[in-house]
Tab-separated table of C-alpha atoms in Angstrom:
chain	number	residue	atom	x	y	z
A	1	MET	CA	6.465	-11.613	4.745
A	2	ASP	CA	7.857	-9.375	2.018
A	3	GLU	CA	8.629	-12.447	-0.039
A	4	LEU	CA	4.972	-13.539	0.102
A	5	PHE	CA	3.784	-10.084	-0.917
A	6	ARG	CA	6.219	-10.094	-3.827
A	7	LEU	CA	4.601	-13.288	-5.089
A	8	LEU	CA	0.982	-12.232	-4.781
A	9	PRO	CA	-0.996	-9.733	-6.849
A	10	ASP	CA	-1.323	-6.479	-4.884
A	11	GLU	CA	-5.038	-6.896	-4.285
A	12	TYR	CA	-4.450	-10.226	-2.481
A	13	ALA	CA	-1.445	-8.934	-0.575
A	14	ALA	CA	-3.282	-5.907	0.854
A	15	PRO	CA	-5.817	-7.734	3.101
A	16	ILE	CA	-3.128	-10.176	4.250
A	17	ALA	CA	-0.882	-7.284	5.265
A	18	ASP	CA	-3.646	-5.186	6.817
A	19	ARG	CA	-6.094	-7.676	8.293
A	20	LEU	CA	-4.318	-10.961	9.001
A	21	CYS	CA	-1.596	-12.071	11.387
A	22	TYR	CA	1.224	-13.496	9.278
A	23	ASP	CA	2.265	-16.007	11.978
A	24	ARG	CA	-1.155	-17.660	11.819
A	25	LEU	CA	-1.179	-17.904	8.045
A	26	CYS	CA	0.008	-21.290	6.714
A	27	GLU	CA	-1.034	-21.403	3.061
A	28	VAL	CA	-2.371	-19.286	0.213
A	29	ARG	CA	-4.043	-21.389	-2.470
A	30	ILE	CA	-4.736	-19.979	-5.918
A	31	ILE	CA	-6.593	-21.886	-8.625
A	32	ASN	CA	-7.119	-20.039	-11.928
A	33	GLY	CA	-10.691	-18.793	-12.181
A	34	MET	CA	-11.571	-19.910	-8.628
A	35	PRO	CA	-11.878	-18.148	-5.275
A	36	VAL	CA	-8.565	-17.590	-3.493
A	37	ARG	CA	-8.264	-19.529	-0.239
A	38	VAL	CA	-5.995	-19.269	2.756
A	39	CYS	CA	-5.224	-21.644	5.589
A	40	TYR	CA	-5.435	-19.552	8.725
A	41	ASP	CA	-4.985	-21.093	12.179
A	42	GLY	CA	-5.318	-24.529	10.611
A	43	ALA	CA	-8.697	-23.871	8.932
A	44	TYR	CA	-9.496	-22.862	5.357
A	45	TYR	CA	-11.177	-19.569	4.474
A	46	PHE	CA	-11.710	-17.529	1.342
A	47	LEU	CA	-9.556	-14.429	0.981
A	48	CYS	CA	-11.555	-11.247	0.505
A	49	ARG	CA	-11.088	-7.479	0.570
A	50	THR	CA	-11.765	-7.363	4.309
A	51	GLY	CA	-9.529	-10.322	5.218
A	52	ILE	CA	-10.971	-13.822	5.396
A	53	THR	CA	-14.519	-15.060	4.981
A	54	LYS	CA	-16.530	-18.262	4.795
A	55	GLN	CA	-18.710	-16.695	2.074
A	56	ARG	CA	-17.596	-17.737	-1.385
A	57	ALA	CA	-19.436	-14.819	-2.980
A	58	ASP	CA	-17.209	-12.285	-1.186
A	59	ALA	CA	-13.930	-13.956	-2.125
A	60	PHE	CA	-11.346	-12.726	-4.614
A	61	VAL	CA	-11.568	-14.753	-7.795
A	62	ALA	CA	-8.190	-15.546	-9.344
A	63	ASP	CA	-7.844	-14.554	-12.992
A	64	ALA	CA	-7.066	-17.038	-15.744
A	65	ARG	CA	-3.283	-16.534	-15.490
A	66	ALA	CA	-2.919	-15.985	-11.753
A	67	ALA	CA	-0.985	-19.214	-11.123
A	68	ASP	CA	1.393	-18.427	-13.991
A	69	GLY	CA	2.012	-14.970	-12.504
A	70	VAL	CA	2.925	-16.439	-9.104
A	71	VAL	CA	5.325	-18.977	-10.621
A	72	MET	CA	7.013	-16.363	-12.823
A	73	ARG	CA	7.447	-13.967	-9.905
A	74	ALA	CA	8.721	-16.814	-7.707
A	75	CYS	CA	11.534	-17.549	-10.146
A	76	GLU	CA	12.109	-13.837	-10.897
A	77	ARG	CA	11.062	-14.459	-14.517
A	78	SER	CA	13.774	-17.089	-14.967
A	79	LEU	CA	11.957	-20.383	-15.446
A	80	TYR	CA	15.190	-22.186	-16.269
A	81	THR	CA	16.257	-21.811	-12.623
A	82	VAL	CA	13.313	-23.897	-11.440
A	83	THR	CA	12.529	-26.368	-14.239
A	84	ASP	CA	13.982	-29.311	-12.298
A	85	THR	CA	11.924	-28.640	-9.191
A	86	LEU	CA	8.865	-27.768	-11.283
A	87	LYS	CA	9.035	-31.272	-12.688
A	88	ARG	CA	8.826	-32.495	-9.094
A	89	GLY	CA	5.833	-30.223	-8.503
A	90	TYR	CA	7.208	-27.275	-6.580
A	91	VAL	CA	9.217	-24.078	-6.609
A	92	SER	CA	11.254	-22.949	-3.600
A	93	VAL	CA	11.467	-19.281	-2.735
A	94	ALA	CA	13.699	-17.357	-0.316
A	95	GLY	CA	12.561	-17.442	3.294
A	96	GLY	CA	11.657	-21.137	3.142
A	97	ILE	CA	8.449	-20.601	1.181
A	98	ARG	CA	7.561	-23.602	-0.953
A	99	ILE	CA	5.063	-23.282	-3.764
A	100	GLY	CA	3.294	-26.450	-4.856
A	101	VAL	CA	2.493	-26.145	-8.567
A	102	CYS	CA	0.003	-27.923	-10.828
A	103	GLY	CA	-0.067	-27.561	-14.592
A	104	SER	CA	0.135	-29.517	-17.821
A	105	GLY	CA	3.089	-31.846	-18.223
A	106	VAL	CA	5.118	-32.076	-21.406
A	107	MET	CA	6.154	-35.698	-21.885
A	108	SER	CA	8.911	-37.106	-24.043
A	109	GLY	CA	8.166	-40.817	-24.035
A	110	THR	CA	7.857	-41.656	-20.362
A	111	GLU	CA	9.947	-38.722	-19.220
A	112	LEU	CA	8.437	-35.481	-17.980
A	113	THR	CA	10.436	-32.763	-19.711
A	114	ALA	CA	8.554	-29.640	-18.628
A	115	VAL	CA	5.475	-28.291	-16.911
A	116	LYS	CA	3.493	-25.566	-18.660
A	117	ASP	CA	0.136	-23.768	-18.386
A	118	PHE	CA	0.121	-23.622	-14.601
A	119	THR	CA	-3.383	-24.088	-13.253
A	120	SER	CA	-2.953	-23.775	-9.523
A	121	VAL	CA	-0.430	-22.963	-6.832
A	122	ASN	CA	-0.281	-23.597	-3.130
A	123	ILE	CA	2.028	-21.141	-1.378
A	124	ARG	CA	3.165	-22.791	1.850
A	125	LEU	CA	4.648	-20.502	4.464
A	126	PRO	CA	7.267	-21.735	6.917
A	127	HIS	CA	7.177	-20.848	10.580
A	128	GLU	CA	10.055	-20.848	12.982
A	129	ILE	CA	8.863	-21.949	16.408
A	130	LYS	CA	11.859	-22.135	18.657
A	131	GLY	CA	11.485	-24.699	21.410
A	132	CYS	CA	8.669	-26.660	19.747
A	133	ALA	CA	10.884	-29.760	19.600
A	134	ALA	CA	11.813	-29.691	23.296
A	135	SER	CA	9.885	-32.850	24.182
A	136	VAL	CA	11.312	-34.735	21.186
A	137	LEU	CA	14.806	-33.560	22.028
A	138	LEU	CA	14.592	-35.154	25.489
A	139	LYS	CA	14.142	-38.572	23.863
A	140	THR	CA	16.404	-38.005	20.864
A	141	LEU	CA	19.368	-36.676	22.768
A	142	ALA	CA	19.606	-38.779	25.918
A	143	ASN	CA	22.950	-38.925	27.806
A	144	GLY	CA	24.703	-37.159	24.961
A	145	VAL	CA	23.855	-39.934	22.484
A	146	ILE	CA	21.735	-39.089	19.461
A	147	LYS	CA	19.098	-41.683	18.642
A	148	ASN	CA	17.698	-42.314	15.188
A	149	THR	CA	14.441	-40.392	15.222
A	150	LEU	CA	11.526	-40.340	12.828
A	151	ILE	CA	8.953	-37.574	12.836
A	152	VAL	CA	5.653	-38.936	11.534
A	153	SER	CA	2.773	-36.702	10.495
A	154	PRO	CA	0.246	-36.032	7.758
A	155	PRO	CA	1.063	-33.105	5.399
A	156	GLY	CA	0.662	-29.649	6.921
A	157	ALA	CA	0.965	-30.724	10.557
A	158	GLY	CA	4.297	-28.985	11.118
A	159	LYS	CA	6.917	-31.701	10.770
A	160	THR	CA	9.335	-29.443	8.887
A	161	THR	CA	9.001	-26.789	11.619
A	162	LEU	CA	9.672	-29.492	14.212
A	163	LEU	CA	12.643	-30.858	12.260
A	164	ARG	CA	14.115	-27.363	11.923
A	165	ASP	CA	13.880	-26.765	15.661
A	166	LEU	CA	15.304	-30.199	16.400
A	167	CYS	CA	18.157	-29.462	14.010
A	168	ARG	CA	18.883	-26.138	15.710
A	169	SER	CA	18.711	-27.684	19.192
A	170	VAL	CA	20.961	-30.663	18.411
A	171	SER	CA	23.442	-28.445	16.594
A	172	ASP	CA	23.577	-25.839	19.346
A	173	ARG	CA	24.237	-28.617	21.882
A	174	GLY	CA	27.575	-29.357	20.259
A	175	HIS	CA	26.877	-31.947	17.569
A	176	ASN	CA	27.907	-31.697	13.933
A	177	VAL	CA	24.737	-31.815	11.861
A	178	LEU	CA	24.553	-32.488	8.145
A	179	LEU	CA	21.242	-31.138	6.908
A	180	CYS	CA	19.893	-32.442	3.632
A	181	ASP	CA	17.618	-29.582	2.572
A	182	GLU	CA	16.422	-30.988	-0.721
A	183	LYS	CA	13.607	-28.477	-1.133
A	184	TYR	CA	15.261	-25.394	0.396
A	185	GLU	CA	12.585	-25.178	3.072
A	186	ILE	CA	14.386	-26.187	6.273
A	187	ALA	CA	17.360	-23.797	6.228
A	188	SER	CA	16.169	-21.842	3.189
A	189	VAL	CA	19.671	-21.048	2.000
A	190	CYS	CA	19.802	-17.877	-0.041
A	191	LYS	CA	23.051	-16.711	-1.676
A	192	GLY	CA	25.080	-19.182	0.356
A	193	ALA	CA	23.691	-18.476	3.833
A	194	PRO	CA	20.769	-20.059	5.733
A	195	THR	CA	17.914	-17.603	6.239
A	196	LEU	CA	16.297	-19.719	8.967
A	197	ASP	CA	18.074	-20.731	12.183
A	198	VAL	CA	19.271	-24.330	11.923
A	199	GLY	CA	22.055	-24.079	14.490
A	200	CYS	CA	25.676	-23.017	14.504
A	201	ARG	CA	27.150	-26.456	13.781
A	202	THR	CA	24.900	-27.347	10.859
A	203	ASP	CA	26.310	-27.963	7.403
A	204	VAL	CA	23.573	-27.506	4.831
A	205	VAL	CA	23.394	-29.243	1.464
A	206	SER	CA	20.538	-27.693	-0.527
A	207	GLY	CA	18.749	-28.848	-3.656
A	208	VAL	CA	20.498	-32.230	-3.720
A	209	ASP	CA	18.772	-35.589	-3.204
A	210	LYS	CA	19.408	-37.621	-0.067
A	211	ALA	CA	21.622	-40.307	-1.605
A	212	LYS	CA	23.963	-37.731	-3.150
A	213	THR	CA	24.010	-35.687	0.067
A	214	LEU	CA	25.146	-38.774	1.958
A	215	ASP	CA	27.834	-39.449	-0.654
A	216	MET	CA	29.041	-35.879	-0.425
A	217	GLY	CA	28.674	-35.377	3.302
A	218	ILE	CA	29.540	-38.543	5.228
A	219	ALA	CA	33.223	-38.665	4.363
A	220	ASN	CA	33.897	-34.979	3.909
A	221	MET	CA	31.931	-33.251	6.647
A	222	ARG	CA	32.174	-35.880	9.423
A	223	PRO	CA	28.656	-35.396	10.760
A	224	ASP	CA	27.354	-36.815	14.055
A	225	VAL	CA	23.820	-36.718	12.759
A	226	ILE	CA	22.144	-36.367	9.384
A	227	MET	CA	18.769	-34.680	9.119
A	228	MET	CA	16.432	-35.084	6.174
A	229	ASP	CA	12.857	-34.204	5.352
A	230	GLU	CA	10.142	-36.332	3.726
A	231	LEU	CA	11.703	-39.760	3.568
A	232	PHE	CA	10.355	-42.303	1.096
A	233	GLY	CA	10.529	-46.103	1.382
A	234	THR	CA	12.975	-46.170	-1.514
A	235	GLU	CA	15.392	-43.999	0.475
A	236	LEU	CA	15.547	-46.269	3.542
A	237	ASP	CA	18.694	-47.979	2.273
A	238	ASP	CA	20.411	-44.596	2.415
A	239	VAL	CA	19.356	-44.295	6.065
A	240	ARG	CA	20.718	-47.796	6.764
A	241	ARG	CA	23.974	-46.822	5.069
A	242	ALA	CA	24.332	-43.777	7.325
A	243	SER	CA	23.424	-45.785	10.425
A	244	THR	CA	26.041	-48.394	9.706
A	245	CYS	CA	28.634	-45.628	9.426
A	246	GLY	CA	27.912	-44.688	13.031
A	247	ILE	CA	25.924	-41.593	12.128
A	248	ALA	CA	22.502	-40.935	13.621
A	249	VAL	CA	19.616	-40.057	11.323
A	250	ILE	CA	16.704	-37.780	12.110
A	251	ALA	CA	14.058	-37.690	9.395
A	252	THR	CA	10.407	-37.019	8.702
A	253	VAL	CA	7.810	-39.042	6.846
A	254	HIS	CA	4.238	-38.525	5.712
A	255	ALA	CA	1.919	-40.886	7.588
A	256	LYS	CA	-0.974	-40.589	9.997
A	257	ASP	CA	0.415	-42.915	12.683
A	258	PRO	CA	2.790	-45.900	13.103
A	259	ASP	CA	0.160	-48.323	11.742
A	260	ASP	CA	-0.305	-46.171	8.664
A	261	LEU	CA	3.472	-46.014	8.290
A	262	ARG	CA	3.826	-49.814	8.321
A	263	ARG	CA	1.494	-50.009	5.338
A	264	LYS	CA	3.834	-47.900	3.234
A	265	GLN	CA	6.200	-49.725	0.933
A	266	GLY	CA	9.514	-50.579	2.581
A	267	TRP	CA	8.582	-49.344	6.032
A	268	GLU	CA	7.393	-52.638	7.554
A	269	ARG	CA	10.969	-53.974	7.407
A	270	ALA	CA	12.407	-50.724	8.759
A	271	MET	CA	10.051	-50.875	11.734
A	272	THR	CA	10.731	-54.567	12.373
A	273	GLU	CA	14.497	-54.115	12.401
A	274	GLY	CA	14.159	-51.049	14.623
A	275	LEU	CA	15.873	-48.662	12.234
A	276	PHE	CA	14.462	-45.730	14.191
A	277	ASP	CA	14.751	-45.650	17.980
A	278	VAL	CA	12.306	-42.814	18.538
A	279	LEU	CA	9.070	-42.076	16.720
A	280	ALA	CA	7.487	-38.643	17.180
A	281	VAL	CA	3.946	-38.665	15.838
A	282	LEU	CA	2.360	-35.282	15.178
A	283	SER	CA	-1.393	-35.069	14.965
A	284	ALA	CA	-3.062	-32.978	12.286
A	285	PRO	CA	-3.904	-29.315	12.950
A	286	PRO	CA	-5.399	-27.648	14.869
A	287	ARG	CA	-4.387	-30.027	17.751
A	288	ARG	CA	-0.776	-30.666	16.719
A	289	ASN	CA	-0.030	-32.990	19.657
A	290	ILE	CA	3.260	-34.863	19.732
A	291	GLU	CA	3.115	-38.516	20.794
A	292	LEU	CA	6.478	-40.131	21.412
A	293	TYR	CA	7.251	-43.844	21.001
A	294	GLU	CA	10.568	-45.391	21.911
A	295	GLY	CA	12.010	-48.763	20.907
A	296	ILE	CA	9.012	-49.531	18.710
A	297	ARG	CA	9.199	-52.804	16.713
A	298	SER	CA	6.427	-54.785	15.132
B	1	MET	CA	40.378	40.318	-41.630
B	2	SER	CA	40.364	38.839	-38.143
B	3	LEU	CA	36.541	38.720	-38.277
B	4	LYS	CA	36.735	36.752	-41.533
B	5	ILE	CA	39.219	34.321	-40.022
B	6	PHE	CA	36.978	34.013	-37.000
B	7	ILE	CA	33.923	33.231	-39.194
B	8	VAL	CA	35.850	30.591	-41.156
B	9	PHE	CA	37.162	29.136	-37.901
B	10	LEU	CA	33.660	29.128	-36.380
B	11	CYS	CA	32.122	27.393	-39.398
B	12	ALA	CA	34.909	24.795	-39.388
B	13	ALA	CA	34.418	24.265	-35.656
B	14	ILE	CA	30.673	23.812	-36.121
B	15	GLY	CA	31.388	21.360	-38.941
B	16	VAL	CA	33.833	19.380	-36.775
B	17	ALA	CA	31.373	19.376	-33.859
B	18	THR	CA	28.615	18.089	-36.146
B	19	GLY	CA	30.920	15.390	-37.517
B	20	TYR	CA	31.953	14.495	-33.999
B	21	ALA	CA	28.306	14.219	-32.938
B	22	VAL	CA	27.664	11.875	-35.867
B	23	MET	CA	30.681	9.794	-34.857
B	24	ARG	CA	29.424	9.689	-31.247
B	25	SER	CA	26.029	8.447	-32.398
B	26	TYR	CA	27.762	5.625	-34.324
B	27	LYS	CA	29.852	4.881	-31.248
B	28	ARG	CA	26.977	4.729	-28.778
B	29	ASN	CA	25.055	2.493	-31.155
B	30	TYR	CA	28.077	0.182	-31.354
B	31	GLU	CA	28.584	0.287	-27.585
B	32	TYR	CA	24.928	-0.564	-27.026
B	33	LEU	CA	25.042	-3.582	-29.342
B	34	ASP	CA	28.413	-4.684	-27.971
B	35	GLY	CA	26.910	-4.503	-24.476
B	36	VAL	CA	23.937	-6.642	-25.519
B	37	CYS	CA	26.319	-9.229	-27.008
B	38	ALA	CA	28.336	-9.313	-23.754
B	39	LEU	CA	25.119	-9.666	-21.810
B	40	ILE	CA	23.966	-12.591	-23.939
B	41	ALA	CA	27.354	-14.294	-23.589
B	42	GLU	CA	27.267	-13.856	-19.796
B	43	LEU	CA	23.710	-15.191	-19.547
B	44	LYS	CA	24.686	-18.235	-21.605
B	45	ARG	CA	27.771	-18.846	-19.464
B	46	ASN	CA	25.757	-18.553	-16.285
B	47	ILE	CA	22.915	-20.796	-17.421
B	48	ALA	CA	25.383	-23.462	-18.498
B	49	TYR	CA	26.885	-23.690	-15.008
B	50	ARG	CA	25.477	-21.695	-12.094
B	51	ARG	CA	21.964	-21.168	-13.413
B	52	ASP	CA	21.297	-18.004	-11.390
B	53	GLY	CA	18.258	-15.910	-12.131
B	54	ALA	CA	18.603	-13.472	-15.025
B	55	VAL	CA	18.174	-10.522	-12.662
B	56	SER	CA	21.238	-11.451	-10.585
B	57	VAL	CA	23.302	-11.924	-13.732
B	58	LEU	CA	22.195	-8.596	-15.197
B	59	ARG	CA	22.756	-6.781	-11.898
B	60	ALA	CA	26.326	-8.037	-11.715
B	61	MET	CA	27.188	-6.905	-15.259
B	62	GLU	CA	29.294	-3.831	-15.900
B	63	ILE	CA	27.539	-1.915	-18.638
B	64	LYS	CA	29.146	0.940	-20.570
B	65	SER	CA	26.173	2.045	-22.622
B	66	ARG	CA	23.804	4.336	-20.746
B	67	GLN	CA	20.838	3.299	-22.846
B	68	LEU	CA	21.530	-0.380	-22.204
B	69	GLU	CA	21.945	0.336	-18.515
B	70	LYS	CA	18.534	1.997	-18.596
B	71	ASN	CA	16.980	-0.936	-20.480
B	72	VAL	CA	18.504	-3.458	-18.076
B	73	GLY	CA	17.137	-1.399	-15.181
B	74	GLU	CA	13.701	-1.470	-16.818
B	75	TYR	CA	13.916	-5.237	-17.190
B	76	ILE	CA	15.002	-5.683	-13.558
B	77	ALA	CA	12.084	-3.520	-12.429
B	78	PHE	CA	9.741	-5.655	-14.519
B	79	ALA	CA	11.174	-8.931	-13.158
B	80	GLY	CA	10.732	-7.778	-9.584
B	81	GLY	CA	7.331	-6.227	-10.231
B	82	LYS	CA	3.910	-7.400	-11.260
B	83	ALA	CA	3.578	-6.180	-14.855
B	84	ASP	CA	2.946	-8.703	-17.640
B	85	LYS	CA	5.539	-7.379	-20.092
B	86	PRO	CA	8.800	-5.479	-19.725
B	87	ASP	CA	8.512	-1.811	-20.691
B	88	ILE	CA	11.731	-1.206	-22.612
B	89	SER	CA	12.405	2.402	-23.649
B	90	ARG	CA	13.611	3.112	-27.175
B	91	GLY	CA	16.010	6.003	-26.674
B	92	PHE	CA	18.281	6.443	-29.718
B	93	LEU	CA	17.786	2.886	-30.979
B	94	SER	CA	16.791	2.302	-34.572
B	95	ALA	CA	13.471	0.575	-35.185
B	96	GLU	CA	15.193	-2.716	-35.991
B	97	VAL	CA	17.520	-2.744	-32.990
B	98	TYR	CA	14.675	-1.680	-30.707
B	99	GLU	CA	12.441	-4.489	-31.947
B	100	ARG	CA	15.220	-7.091	-31.482
B	101	THR	CA	16.006	-5.723	-28.017
B	102	ARG	CA	12.383	-5.932	-26.950
B	103	GLU	CA	12.140	-9.478	-28.246
B	104	PHE	CA	15.358	-10.353	-26.431
B	105	PHE	CA	14.248	-9.010	-23.052
B	106	ALA	CA	10.810	-10.589	-23.445
B	107	SER	CA	12.394	-13.977	-24.177
B	108	ILE	CA	14.524	-14.123	-21.023
B	109	GLY	CA	13.448	-16.825	-18.607
B	110	ARG	CA	10.571	-18.248	-20.648
B	111	GLY	CA	11.965	-21.761	-20.999
B	112	ASP	CA	14.196	-24.413	-19.481
B	113	GLY	CA	17.989	-24.162	-19.501
B	114	GLN	CA	18.625	-25.754	-22.889
B	115	SER	CA	15.821	-23.866	-24.674
B	116	GLN	CA	17.067	-20.634	-23.129
B	117	ILE	CA	20.612	-21.301	-24.324
B	118	ASN	CA	19.303	-22.094	-27.826
B	119	GLU	CA	17.283	-18.900	-27.832
B	120	LEU	CA	20.238	-16.885	-26.590
B	121	ASP	CA	22.348	-18.411	-29.374
B	122	MET	CA	19.784	-17.203	-31.893
B	123	PHE	CA	19.687	-13.699	-30.393
B	124	GLY	CA	23.478	-13.766	-30.095
B	125	GLU	CA	23.841	-14.352	-33.853
B	126	ARG	CA	21.451	-11.524	-34.673
B	127	PHE	CA	23.077	-9.053	-32.313
B	128	ILE	CA	26.595	-9.992	-33.370
B	129	GLY	CA	25.557	-9.228	-36.972
B	130	LEU	CA	24.119	-5.875	-35.919
B	131	ARG	CA	27.144	-5.110	-33.754
B	132	ASP	CA	29.629	-5.905	-36.530
B	133	ALA	CA	27.735	-3.615	-38.901
B	134	ALA	CA	27.669	-0.877	-36.260
B	135	GLU	CA	31.379	-1.350	-35.556
B	136	THR	CA	32.251	-1.040	-39.247
B	137	LYS	CA	30.087	2.049	-39.496
B	138	TYR	CA	31.664	3.590	-36.408
B	139	LYS	CA	35.261	2.835	-37.374
B	140	LYS	CA	34.981	3.670	-41.063
B	141	LEU	CA	32.422	6.431	-41.161
B	142	GLY	CA	33.104	7.987	-37.735
B	143	GLY	CA	36.475	9.428	-38.794
B	144	VAL	CA	35.104	10.394	-42.203
B	145	ALA	CA	32.213	12.286	-40.566
B	146	VAL	CA	34.637	14.441	-38.531
B	147	LYS	CA	36.819	15.150	-41.563
B	148	LEU	CA	33.833	15.824	-43.775
B	149	GLY	CA	32.336	18.076	-41.123
B	150	PHE	CA	35.555	20.066	-41.020
B	151	LEU	CA	35.716	20.402	-44.805
B	152	ILE	CA	32.035	21.323	-45.170
B	153	GLY	CA	32.352	23.837	-42.310
B	154	LEU	CA	35.454	25.310	-43.914
B	155	GLY	CA	33.718	25.462	-47.301
B	156	VAL	CA	30.631	27.100	-45.842
B	157	GLY	CA	32.844	29.586	-43.968
B	158	ILE	CA	34.733	30.515	-47.134
B	159	LEU	CA	31.533	30.786	-49.163
B	160	ALA	CA	29.979	32.947	-46.451
B	161	LEU	CA	32.730	35.465	-46.918
């Protein structure tokens, strides 16, 4: 909570601290010159002096450099620490907070070299819900064997929260877990220690892409299972590589449902060959149901 | 007679103390600039490998100069706070050193790794030049100031009699 307040101007932080329940707050969205919005209990509201409102006229209006201020505070005035992630559109902050950033790109030929003049930020707050993956765990960890599991959901439905709990549960049940925390939001490692509970047998590789994590981790850390967030079709070969080494993979992907997933590049083949044994499909908020599919092949 | 000796002794002591104070001012100026140079070198080293935030690097530094310690504290407060610019106090710094110091603190963290290293190189050159001048002044003129202070004090004491 303190980390969020450090990022925000005091006038925005005050109503959040005084009038809102932090556990129900998912996002704070700031667009320069526009009303400040928050996602509260899965619905969007404007942030105002008295808390939240549906009335645009009452909302705080962000000043022309508000997004820049958030980014600079997020990196403690050291942009060079976050230029690589900024080029991928985000900044990670302690406590698992991820800030989506929009601004003007600086291109050198076809390469994006920097992002400047930030126009908007979306501060996404993580939530630790212990036990939320219990139903998935029953399918994933049957008879002591870990099955390849894919968590499917649209953005903002809670797949990272689910993955974190699954990671903690599998790890605490005696399995070596290698967690690929590319965006520092699952374990949120700060100064060499995870700040969120990912289990006592979890080795965390932060800020490194999935392929390199597999290179580093498979031989050296001897994991039973590898966990990774936000898988893309281009990374499925890495999953196959891990699977053929006898290591289970638990991952998440952005899609509405299995049919939507099949339409994504590279996924049709993965589904046909049965790369994942269990599919956990999360519905969008506020329902957040989990539908489980086992042995799905097209 | 003993009063006369006492007056001469007092004047010489005052002269030495004044010379010593001048030498101390040269020394603290040198120590300040030497500290800034060390700080720049450490920032460059860190950015080239670990790439920690400037605040963590500055916090971990051992700083001799009290004024620099104060300025670093002011920068850390700025980095953790919500002000737009760091408020760096001037203390005993000359106008030129103060201006360079303000520019230096304001430049930290405004670009990517390579641009920051280039900028630190530029500031490094400037501060090394200032430090070398301050070192020469301290080593050459510091001793002279004490001796001169003694002689002037002695002369004033004798003339006062």
